[in-house]
Short mmCIF file of C-alpha atoms and ligand atoms in Angstrom, two decimals:
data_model
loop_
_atom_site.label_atom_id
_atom_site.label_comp_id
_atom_site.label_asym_id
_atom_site.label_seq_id
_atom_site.Cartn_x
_atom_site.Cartn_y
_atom_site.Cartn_z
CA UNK M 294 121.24 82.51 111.01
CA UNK M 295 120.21 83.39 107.77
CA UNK M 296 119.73 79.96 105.89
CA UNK M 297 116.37 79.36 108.16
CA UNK M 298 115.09 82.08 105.94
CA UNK M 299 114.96 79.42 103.52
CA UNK M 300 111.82 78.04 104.67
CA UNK M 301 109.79 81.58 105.03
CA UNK M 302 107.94 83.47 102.60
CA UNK M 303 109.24 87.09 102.70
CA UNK M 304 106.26 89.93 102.44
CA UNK M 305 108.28 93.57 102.18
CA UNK M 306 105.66 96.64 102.24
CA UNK M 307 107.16 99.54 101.59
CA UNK M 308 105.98 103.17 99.81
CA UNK M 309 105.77 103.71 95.93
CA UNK M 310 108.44 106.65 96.72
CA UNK M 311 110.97 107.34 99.19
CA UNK M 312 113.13 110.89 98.72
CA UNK M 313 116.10 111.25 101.62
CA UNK M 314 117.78 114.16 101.68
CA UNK M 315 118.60 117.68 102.97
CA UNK M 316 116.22 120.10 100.99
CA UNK M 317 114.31 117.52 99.61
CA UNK M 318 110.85 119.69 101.45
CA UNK M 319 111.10 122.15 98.98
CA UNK M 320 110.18 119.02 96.27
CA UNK M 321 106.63 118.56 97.53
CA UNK M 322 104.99 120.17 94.97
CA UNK M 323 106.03 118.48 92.33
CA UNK M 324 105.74 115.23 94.51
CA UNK M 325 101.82 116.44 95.12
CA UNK M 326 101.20 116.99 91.70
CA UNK M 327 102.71 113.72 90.68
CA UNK M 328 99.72 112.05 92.92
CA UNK M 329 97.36 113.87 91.23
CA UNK M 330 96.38 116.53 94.30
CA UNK M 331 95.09 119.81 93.50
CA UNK M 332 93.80 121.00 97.13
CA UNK M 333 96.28 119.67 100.11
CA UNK M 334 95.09 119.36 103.47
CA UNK M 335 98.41 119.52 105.69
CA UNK M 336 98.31 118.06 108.30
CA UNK M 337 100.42 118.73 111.80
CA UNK M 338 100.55 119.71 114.92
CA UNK M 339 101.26 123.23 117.04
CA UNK M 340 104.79 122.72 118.50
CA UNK M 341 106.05 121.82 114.31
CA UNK M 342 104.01 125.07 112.93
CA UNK M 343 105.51 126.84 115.92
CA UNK M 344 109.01 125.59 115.03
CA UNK M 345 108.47 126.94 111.62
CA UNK M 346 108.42 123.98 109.88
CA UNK M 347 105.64 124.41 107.85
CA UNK M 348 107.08 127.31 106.09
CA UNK M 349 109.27 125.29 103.36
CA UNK M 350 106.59 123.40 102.41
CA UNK M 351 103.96 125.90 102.16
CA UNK M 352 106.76 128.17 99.71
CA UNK M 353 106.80 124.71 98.06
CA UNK M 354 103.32 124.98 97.32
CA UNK M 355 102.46 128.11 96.80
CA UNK M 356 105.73 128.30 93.90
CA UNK M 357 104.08 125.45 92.49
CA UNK M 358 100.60 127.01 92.77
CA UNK M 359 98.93 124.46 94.42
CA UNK M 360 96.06 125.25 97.00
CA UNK M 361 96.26 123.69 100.55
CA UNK M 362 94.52 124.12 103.72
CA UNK M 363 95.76 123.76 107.22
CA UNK M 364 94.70 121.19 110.14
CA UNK M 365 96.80 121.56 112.84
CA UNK M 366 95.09 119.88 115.57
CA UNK M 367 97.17 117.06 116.38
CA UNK M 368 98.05 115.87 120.02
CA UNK M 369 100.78 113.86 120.86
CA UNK M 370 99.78 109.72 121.12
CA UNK M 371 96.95 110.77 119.26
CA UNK M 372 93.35 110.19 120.40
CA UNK M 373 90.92 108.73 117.60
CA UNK M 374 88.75 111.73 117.63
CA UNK M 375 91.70 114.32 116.53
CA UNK M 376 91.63 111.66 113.14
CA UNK M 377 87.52 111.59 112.88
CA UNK M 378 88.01 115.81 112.81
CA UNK M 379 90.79 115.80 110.22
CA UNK M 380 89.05 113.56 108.25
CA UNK M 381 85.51 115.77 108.34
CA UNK M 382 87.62 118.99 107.52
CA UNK M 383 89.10 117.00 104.33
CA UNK M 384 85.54 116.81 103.20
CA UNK M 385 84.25 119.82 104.23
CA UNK M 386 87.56 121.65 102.52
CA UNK M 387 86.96 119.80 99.53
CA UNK M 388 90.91 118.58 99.84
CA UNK M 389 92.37 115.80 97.43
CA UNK M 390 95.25 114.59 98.87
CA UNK M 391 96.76 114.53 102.29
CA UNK M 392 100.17 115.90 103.36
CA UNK M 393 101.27 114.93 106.75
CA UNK M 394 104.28 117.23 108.43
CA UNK M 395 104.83 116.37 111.73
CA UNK M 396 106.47 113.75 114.15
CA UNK M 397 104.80 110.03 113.99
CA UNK M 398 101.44 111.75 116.10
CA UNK M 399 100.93 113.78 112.92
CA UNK M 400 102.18 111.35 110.14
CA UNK M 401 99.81 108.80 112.04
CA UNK M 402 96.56 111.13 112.08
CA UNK M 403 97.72 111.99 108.16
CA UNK M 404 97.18 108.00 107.56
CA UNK M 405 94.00 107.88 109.45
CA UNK M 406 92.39 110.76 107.57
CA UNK M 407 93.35 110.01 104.06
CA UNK M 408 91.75 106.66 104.71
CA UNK M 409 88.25 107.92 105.96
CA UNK M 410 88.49 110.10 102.91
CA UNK M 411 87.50 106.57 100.95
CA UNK M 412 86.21 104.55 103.67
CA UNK M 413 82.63 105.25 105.88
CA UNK M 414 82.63 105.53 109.93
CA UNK M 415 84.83 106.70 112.27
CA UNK M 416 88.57 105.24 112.95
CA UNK M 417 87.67 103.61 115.48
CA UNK M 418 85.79 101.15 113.14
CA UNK M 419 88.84 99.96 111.51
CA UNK M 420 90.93 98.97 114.34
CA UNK M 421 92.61 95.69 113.41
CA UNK M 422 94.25 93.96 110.99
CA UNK M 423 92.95 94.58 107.17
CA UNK M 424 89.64 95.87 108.32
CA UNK M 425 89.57 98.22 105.23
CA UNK M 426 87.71 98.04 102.03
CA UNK M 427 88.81 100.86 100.51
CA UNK M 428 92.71 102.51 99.39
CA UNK M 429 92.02 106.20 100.65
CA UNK M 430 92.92 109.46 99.26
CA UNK M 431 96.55 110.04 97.92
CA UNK M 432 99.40 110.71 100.83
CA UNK M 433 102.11 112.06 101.14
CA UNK M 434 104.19 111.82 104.43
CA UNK M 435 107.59 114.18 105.69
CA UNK M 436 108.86 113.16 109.66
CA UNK M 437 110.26 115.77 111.30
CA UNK M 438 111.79 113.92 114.07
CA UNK M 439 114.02 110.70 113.68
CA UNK M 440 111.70 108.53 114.80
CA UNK M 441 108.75 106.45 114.02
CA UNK M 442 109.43 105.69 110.33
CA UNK M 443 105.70 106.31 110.51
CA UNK M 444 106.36 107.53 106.78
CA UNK M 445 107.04 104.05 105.74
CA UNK M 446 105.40 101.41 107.41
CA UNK M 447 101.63 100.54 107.11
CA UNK M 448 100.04 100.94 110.39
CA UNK M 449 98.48 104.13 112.45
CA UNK M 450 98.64 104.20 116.00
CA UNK M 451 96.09 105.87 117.92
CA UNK M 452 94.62 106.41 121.27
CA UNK M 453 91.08 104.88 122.38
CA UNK M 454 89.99 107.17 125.33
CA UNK M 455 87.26 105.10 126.36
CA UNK M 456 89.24 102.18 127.09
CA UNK M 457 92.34 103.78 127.86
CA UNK M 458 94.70 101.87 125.32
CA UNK M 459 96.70 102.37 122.46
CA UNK M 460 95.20 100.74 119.56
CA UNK M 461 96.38 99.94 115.64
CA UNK M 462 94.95 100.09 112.22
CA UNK M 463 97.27 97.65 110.05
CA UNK M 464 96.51 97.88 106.12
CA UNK M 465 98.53 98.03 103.46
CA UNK M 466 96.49 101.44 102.52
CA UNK M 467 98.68 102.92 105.43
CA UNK M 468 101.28 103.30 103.31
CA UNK M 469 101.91 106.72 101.23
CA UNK M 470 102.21 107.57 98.05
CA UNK M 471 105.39 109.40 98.88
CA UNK M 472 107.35 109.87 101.93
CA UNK M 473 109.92 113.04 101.64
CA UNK M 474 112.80 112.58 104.26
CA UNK M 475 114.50 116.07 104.65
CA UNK M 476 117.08 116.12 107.96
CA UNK M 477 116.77 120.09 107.78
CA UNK M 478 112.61 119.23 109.00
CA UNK M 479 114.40 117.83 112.18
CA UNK M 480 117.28 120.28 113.29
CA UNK M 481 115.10 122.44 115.50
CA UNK M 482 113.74 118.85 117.54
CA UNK M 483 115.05 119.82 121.41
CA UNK M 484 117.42 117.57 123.14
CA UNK M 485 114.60 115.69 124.32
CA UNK M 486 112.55 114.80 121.45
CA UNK M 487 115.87 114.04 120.02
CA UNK M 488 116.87 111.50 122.24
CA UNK M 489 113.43 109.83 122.72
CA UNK M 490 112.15 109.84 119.46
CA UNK M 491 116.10 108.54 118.55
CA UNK M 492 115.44 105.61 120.87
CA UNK M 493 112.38 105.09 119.55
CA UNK M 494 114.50 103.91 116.15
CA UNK M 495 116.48 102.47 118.08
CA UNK M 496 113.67 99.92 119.62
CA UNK M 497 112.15 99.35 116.24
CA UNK M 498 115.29 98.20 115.00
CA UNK M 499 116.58 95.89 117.69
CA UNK M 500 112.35 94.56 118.30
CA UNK M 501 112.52 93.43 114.35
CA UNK M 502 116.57 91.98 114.40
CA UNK M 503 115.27 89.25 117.35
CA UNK M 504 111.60 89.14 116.47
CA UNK M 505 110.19 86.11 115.13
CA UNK M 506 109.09 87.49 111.74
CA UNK M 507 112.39 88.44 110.67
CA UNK M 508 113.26 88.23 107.23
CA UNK M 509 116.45 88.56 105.02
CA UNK M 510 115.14 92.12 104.13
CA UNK M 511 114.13 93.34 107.57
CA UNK M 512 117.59 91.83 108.86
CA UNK M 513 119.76 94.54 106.22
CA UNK M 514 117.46 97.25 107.18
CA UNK M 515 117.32 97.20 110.75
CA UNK M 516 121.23 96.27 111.02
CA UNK M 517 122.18 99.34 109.70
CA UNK M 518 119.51 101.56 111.52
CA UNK M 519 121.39 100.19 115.09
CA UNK M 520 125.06 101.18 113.31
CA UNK M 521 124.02 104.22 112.19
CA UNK M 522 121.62 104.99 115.45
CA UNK M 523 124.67 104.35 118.10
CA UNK M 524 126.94 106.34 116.11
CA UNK M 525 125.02 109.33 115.67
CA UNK M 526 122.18 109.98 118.22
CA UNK M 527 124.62 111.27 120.69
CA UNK M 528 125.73 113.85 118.17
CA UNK M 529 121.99 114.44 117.18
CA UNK M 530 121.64 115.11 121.02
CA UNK M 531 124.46 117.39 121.82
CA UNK M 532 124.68 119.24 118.60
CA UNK M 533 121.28 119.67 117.44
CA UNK M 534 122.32 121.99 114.45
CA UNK M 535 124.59 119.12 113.34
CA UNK M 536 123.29 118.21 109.83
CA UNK M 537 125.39 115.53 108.96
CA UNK M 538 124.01 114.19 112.45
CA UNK M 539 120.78 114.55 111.65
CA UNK M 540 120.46 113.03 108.25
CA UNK M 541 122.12 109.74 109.16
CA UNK M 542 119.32 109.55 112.21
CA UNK M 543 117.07 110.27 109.51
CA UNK M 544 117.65 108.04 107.32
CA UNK M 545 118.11 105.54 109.76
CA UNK M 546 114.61 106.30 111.44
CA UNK M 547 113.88 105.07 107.89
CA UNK M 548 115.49 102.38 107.52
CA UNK M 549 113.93 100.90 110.86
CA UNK M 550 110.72 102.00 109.76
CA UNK M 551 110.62 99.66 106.82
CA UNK M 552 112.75 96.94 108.72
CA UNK M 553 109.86 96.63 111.63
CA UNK M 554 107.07 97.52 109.41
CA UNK M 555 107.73 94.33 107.83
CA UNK M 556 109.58 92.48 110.35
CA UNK M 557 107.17 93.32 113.52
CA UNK M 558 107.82 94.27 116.88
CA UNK M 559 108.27 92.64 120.65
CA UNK M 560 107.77 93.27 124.35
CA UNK M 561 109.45 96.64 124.65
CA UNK M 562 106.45 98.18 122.39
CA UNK M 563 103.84 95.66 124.62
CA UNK M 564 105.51 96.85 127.97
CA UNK M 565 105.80 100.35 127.19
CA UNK M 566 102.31 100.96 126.06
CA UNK M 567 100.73 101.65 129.07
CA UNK M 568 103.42 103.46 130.28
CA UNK M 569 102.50 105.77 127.76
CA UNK M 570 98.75 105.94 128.47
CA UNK M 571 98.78 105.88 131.95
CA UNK M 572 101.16 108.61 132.68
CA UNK M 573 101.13 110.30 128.98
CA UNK M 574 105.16 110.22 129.06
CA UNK M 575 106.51 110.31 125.02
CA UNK M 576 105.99 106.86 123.14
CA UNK M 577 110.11 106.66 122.94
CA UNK M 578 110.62 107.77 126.34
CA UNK M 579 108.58 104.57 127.31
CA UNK M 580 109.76 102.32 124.83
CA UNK M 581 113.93 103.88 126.06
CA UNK M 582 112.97 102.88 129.52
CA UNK M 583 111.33 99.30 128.84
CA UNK M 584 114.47 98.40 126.16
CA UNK M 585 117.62 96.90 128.23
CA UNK M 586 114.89 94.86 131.12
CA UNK M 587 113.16 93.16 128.31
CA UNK M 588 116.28 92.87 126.07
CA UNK M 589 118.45 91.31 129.40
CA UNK M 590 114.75 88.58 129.72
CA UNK M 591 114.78 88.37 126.06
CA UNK M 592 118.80 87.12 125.46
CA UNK M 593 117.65 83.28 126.34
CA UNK M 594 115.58 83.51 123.34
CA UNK M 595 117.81 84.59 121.03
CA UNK M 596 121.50 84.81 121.98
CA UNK M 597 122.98 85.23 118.80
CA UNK M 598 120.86 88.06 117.48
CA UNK M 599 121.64 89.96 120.83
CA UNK M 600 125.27 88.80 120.50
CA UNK M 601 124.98 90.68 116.88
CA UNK M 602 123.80 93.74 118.29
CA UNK M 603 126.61 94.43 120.73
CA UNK M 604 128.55 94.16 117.35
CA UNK M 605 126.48 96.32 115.72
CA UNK M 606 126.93 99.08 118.74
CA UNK M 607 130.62 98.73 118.50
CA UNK M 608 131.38 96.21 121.26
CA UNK M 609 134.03 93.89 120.80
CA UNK M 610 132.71 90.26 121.47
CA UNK M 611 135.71 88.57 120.85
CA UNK M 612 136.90 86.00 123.46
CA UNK M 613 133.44 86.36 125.32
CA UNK M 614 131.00 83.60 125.81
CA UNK M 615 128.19 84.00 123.47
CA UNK M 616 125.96 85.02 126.77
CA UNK M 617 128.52 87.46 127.65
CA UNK M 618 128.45 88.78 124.51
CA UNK M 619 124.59 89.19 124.29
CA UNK M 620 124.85 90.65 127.43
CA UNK M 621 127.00 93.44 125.82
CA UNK M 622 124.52 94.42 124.14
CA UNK M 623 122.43 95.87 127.20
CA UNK M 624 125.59 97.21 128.40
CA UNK M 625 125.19 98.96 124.87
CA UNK M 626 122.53 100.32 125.07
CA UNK M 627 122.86 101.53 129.13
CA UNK M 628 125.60 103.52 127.97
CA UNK M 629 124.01 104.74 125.40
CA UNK M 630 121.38 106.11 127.32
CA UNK M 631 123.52 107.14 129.49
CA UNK M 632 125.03 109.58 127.35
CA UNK M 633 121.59 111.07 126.46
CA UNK M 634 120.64 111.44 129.84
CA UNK M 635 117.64 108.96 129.79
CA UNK M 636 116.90 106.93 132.76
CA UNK M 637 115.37 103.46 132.10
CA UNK M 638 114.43 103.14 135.80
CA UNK M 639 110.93 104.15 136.50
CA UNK M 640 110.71 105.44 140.15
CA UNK M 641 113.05 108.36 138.75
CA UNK M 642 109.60 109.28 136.71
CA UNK M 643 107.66 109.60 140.15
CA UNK M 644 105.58 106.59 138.58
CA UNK M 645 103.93 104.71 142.30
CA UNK M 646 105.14 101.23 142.82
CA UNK M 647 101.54 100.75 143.77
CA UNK M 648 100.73 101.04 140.44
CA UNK M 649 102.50 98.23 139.43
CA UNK M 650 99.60 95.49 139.17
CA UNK M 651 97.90 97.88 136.52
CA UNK M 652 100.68 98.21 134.47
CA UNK M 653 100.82 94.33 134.50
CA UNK M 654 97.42 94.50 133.35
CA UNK M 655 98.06 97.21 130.74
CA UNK M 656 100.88 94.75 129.26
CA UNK M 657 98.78 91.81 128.92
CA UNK M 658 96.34 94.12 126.96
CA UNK M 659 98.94 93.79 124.25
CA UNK M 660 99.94 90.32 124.32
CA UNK M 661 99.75 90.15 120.71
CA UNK M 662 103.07 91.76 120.58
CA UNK M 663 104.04 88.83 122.77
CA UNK M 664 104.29 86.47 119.57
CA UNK M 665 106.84 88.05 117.59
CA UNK M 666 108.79 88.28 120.82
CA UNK M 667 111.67 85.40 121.04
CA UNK M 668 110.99 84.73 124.62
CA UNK M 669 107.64 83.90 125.84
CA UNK M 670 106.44 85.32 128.81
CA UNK M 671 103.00 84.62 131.01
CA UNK M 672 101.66 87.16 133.49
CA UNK M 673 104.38 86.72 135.72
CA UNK M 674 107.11 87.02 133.77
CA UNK M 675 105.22 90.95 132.78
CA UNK M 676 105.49 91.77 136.56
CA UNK M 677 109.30 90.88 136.80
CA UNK M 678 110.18 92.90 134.32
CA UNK M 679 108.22 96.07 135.26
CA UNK M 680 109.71 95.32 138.91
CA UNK M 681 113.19 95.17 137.16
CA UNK M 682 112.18 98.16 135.50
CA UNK M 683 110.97 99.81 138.25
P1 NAD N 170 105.20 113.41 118.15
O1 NAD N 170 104.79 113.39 116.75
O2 NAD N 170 104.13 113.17 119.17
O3 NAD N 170 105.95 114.78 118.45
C1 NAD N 170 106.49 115.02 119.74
C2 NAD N 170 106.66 116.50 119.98
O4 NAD N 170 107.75 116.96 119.21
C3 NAD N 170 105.45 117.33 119.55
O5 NAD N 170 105.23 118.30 120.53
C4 NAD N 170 105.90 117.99 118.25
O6 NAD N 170 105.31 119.25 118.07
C5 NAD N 170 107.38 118.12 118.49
N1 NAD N 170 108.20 118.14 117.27
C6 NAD N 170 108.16 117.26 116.24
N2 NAD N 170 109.11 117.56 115.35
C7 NAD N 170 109.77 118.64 115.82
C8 NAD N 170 110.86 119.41 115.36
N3 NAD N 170 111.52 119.10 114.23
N4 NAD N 170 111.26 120.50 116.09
C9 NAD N 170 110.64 120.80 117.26
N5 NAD N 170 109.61 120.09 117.76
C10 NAD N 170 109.19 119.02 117.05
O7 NAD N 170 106.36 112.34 118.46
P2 NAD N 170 106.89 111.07 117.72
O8 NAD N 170 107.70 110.35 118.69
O9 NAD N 170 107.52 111.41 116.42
O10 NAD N 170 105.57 110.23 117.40
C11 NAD N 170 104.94 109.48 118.39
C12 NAD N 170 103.70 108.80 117.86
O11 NAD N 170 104.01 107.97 116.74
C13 NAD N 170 103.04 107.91 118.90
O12 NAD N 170 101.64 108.03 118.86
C14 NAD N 170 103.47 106.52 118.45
O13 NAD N 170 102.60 105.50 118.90
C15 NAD N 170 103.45 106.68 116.96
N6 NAD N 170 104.26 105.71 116.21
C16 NAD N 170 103.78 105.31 115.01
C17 NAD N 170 104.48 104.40 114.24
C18 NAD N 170 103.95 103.96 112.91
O14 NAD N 170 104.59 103.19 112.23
N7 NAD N 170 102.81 104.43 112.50
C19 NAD N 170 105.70 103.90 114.71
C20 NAD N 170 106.16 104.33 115.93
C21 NAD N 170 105.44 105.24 116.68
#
């Protein structure tokens, strides 16, 4: 498939620095100083200080003498006004450069605050494509689950309260200075958050293979994040302590990062949305229970690329139809799921069937995401899947 590349331009965004490694936390001091930051604000939320994970980086900084302050008042999906606060206590503390420790909630609000530090308003204002003026304050970004790849890609996702939606902030100023990928940040992530954040990956990786904007570069990336992702979440899961585990989800979580932050995304992330905001269930969780209905109405669209997958997931396609084979590939990923004990039906979330039509609704809220996708689908189409799903 790779020759109709010929005819597109490729655009690959990606940070100045990216350090993968186990240890690599206790580098952030130098990494700070590099960027010119004298007074930190860190920036996280209570379960990570609770799971300790502050603790290396603050030894970082203190052995390296440099001052930081602490804002720990992320929320999970975060609303817009946890970013307006972090951004007044930047001022207020006098900070310089912005160190986000966390999951994607806290990377995300790290993004959002280092670029009111520049920029006037609230967050709010900058909703949108390119809306901003101004590169903000240096940032520096460490995930501790495996994940977003929040550290490398150039958007901020937030939560509007008022109209009850998740809503983006796409600028190439979204991207940090420095993102510091240590596997020991994610050991202590519960069976869980390892398995929905995992999926998460998983989705970005699979949304940017069979998305329209796919390029040559997003296409090496996001193959090996679905390699690496179905050979080691399960480990990840069962043995949480299991470091060689944990770095390849890591640095896969990477890898899809920069793969969909260049390549886009699809109807999983459109679909799963107002899962999310409607019955505040974890942003993987959502997009682990949308995946195999919109990758089984997706395979018309692109049944080589879902053929590819079931490869990639350790299927053997040989002998099969190509539609068998891309069917594989949900097979893939059922089992997969399976094995982490995450059910992609939504009746076993006690979600109302009533609540269907509002869902529907929710989805068509994010129809952009609809034009990436390699199947179209109308209004209808939304509501067969979510029954499907259902
Ligand atoms: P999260 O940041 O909301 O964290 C989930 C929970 O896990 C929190 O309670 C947190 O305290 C806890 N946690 C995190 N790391 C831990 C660890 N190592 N040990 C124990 N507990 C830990 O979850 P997430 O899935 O990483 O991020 C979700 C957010 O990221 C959503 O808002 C989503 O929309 C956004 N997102 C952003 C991008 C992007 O590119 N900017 C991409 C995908 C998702």
């Amino acid at each position: 498939m790779s020759e109709n590349y010929q005819s597109k331009t490729h655009v690959f965004y990606s940070p100045t620095k990216i350090i993968v490694g186990v240890n690599t936390a206790s580098q952030v001091a130098q990494e700070v100083r590099q960027f010119g930051g004298h007074r930190v604000l860190i920036v996280t939320d209570p379960g990570v200080v609770a799971a300790d994970l502050i603790a290396p980086v603050e030894s970082s900084l203190k052995a390296g003498n440099v001052a930081y302050v602490i804002y720990d008042g992320v929320e999970p999906e975060p609303p817009s006004r946890v970013i307006d606060r972090g951004a007044e206590m930047f001022q207020a503390e006098g900070c310089d450069l912005v160190l986000g420790v966390g999951g994607g909630s806290s990377l995300d609000v790290a993004k959002g605050i280092s670029l009111l530090a520049t920029n006037k308003g609230k967050i709010l204002d900058y909703c949108g494509v390119d809306r901003l003026p101004k590169n903000g304050a240096p940032m520096i970004l460490m995930p501790t689950t495996a994940g977003t790849g929040s550290e490398v890609t150039r958007v901020l996702v937030l939560t509007d309260e008022e109209q009850n939606t998740k809503n983006v902030v796409f600028t190439p100023y979204a991207l940090a200075n420095a993102a510091i990928v240590d596997p020991l940040l994610t050991l202590s992530m519960p069976p869980s958050v390892t398995a929905d954040t995992g999926m998460d990956a998983m989705v970005h990786a699979i949304e940017t293979y069979v998305s329209m904007n796919a390029t040559e570069f997003s296409d090496i990336l996001a193959e090996r994040a679905m390699e690496l992702i179905a050979d080691y979440l399960p480990t990840a899961w069962a043995k949480g302590s299991n470091t060689d585990a944990r770095y390849h989800m890591s640095l896969a979580a990477t890898l899809a990062g920069m793969a969909f932050g260049s390549g886009g995304l699809g109807a999983v992330h459109a679909l799963a949305y107002p899962l999310g905001t409607e019955y505040h269930m974890t942003h993987g969780r959502t997009n682990a229970i949308m995946l195999p209905h919109v990758m089984r109405y997706n395979i018309p669209g692109s049944p080589e690329r879902y053929a590819r997958i079931a490869e990639f997931m350790g299927k053997d396609t040989e002998g099969y139809s190509l539609m068998e084979a891309a069917e594989m590939a949900v097979e893939a990923i059922r089992e997969l799921l399976d094995t982490i004990e995450v059910s992609c039906q939504m009746q076993d979330y006690g979600i109302p069937e009533d609540d269907l039509p509002a869902l529907v609704d929710g989805g068509m809220k994010q129809a952009r995401l609809f034009v990436p996708n390699p199947r179209d689908l109308t209004r209808e189409d939304v509501d067969s899947i979510y029954r499907e799903a259902y």
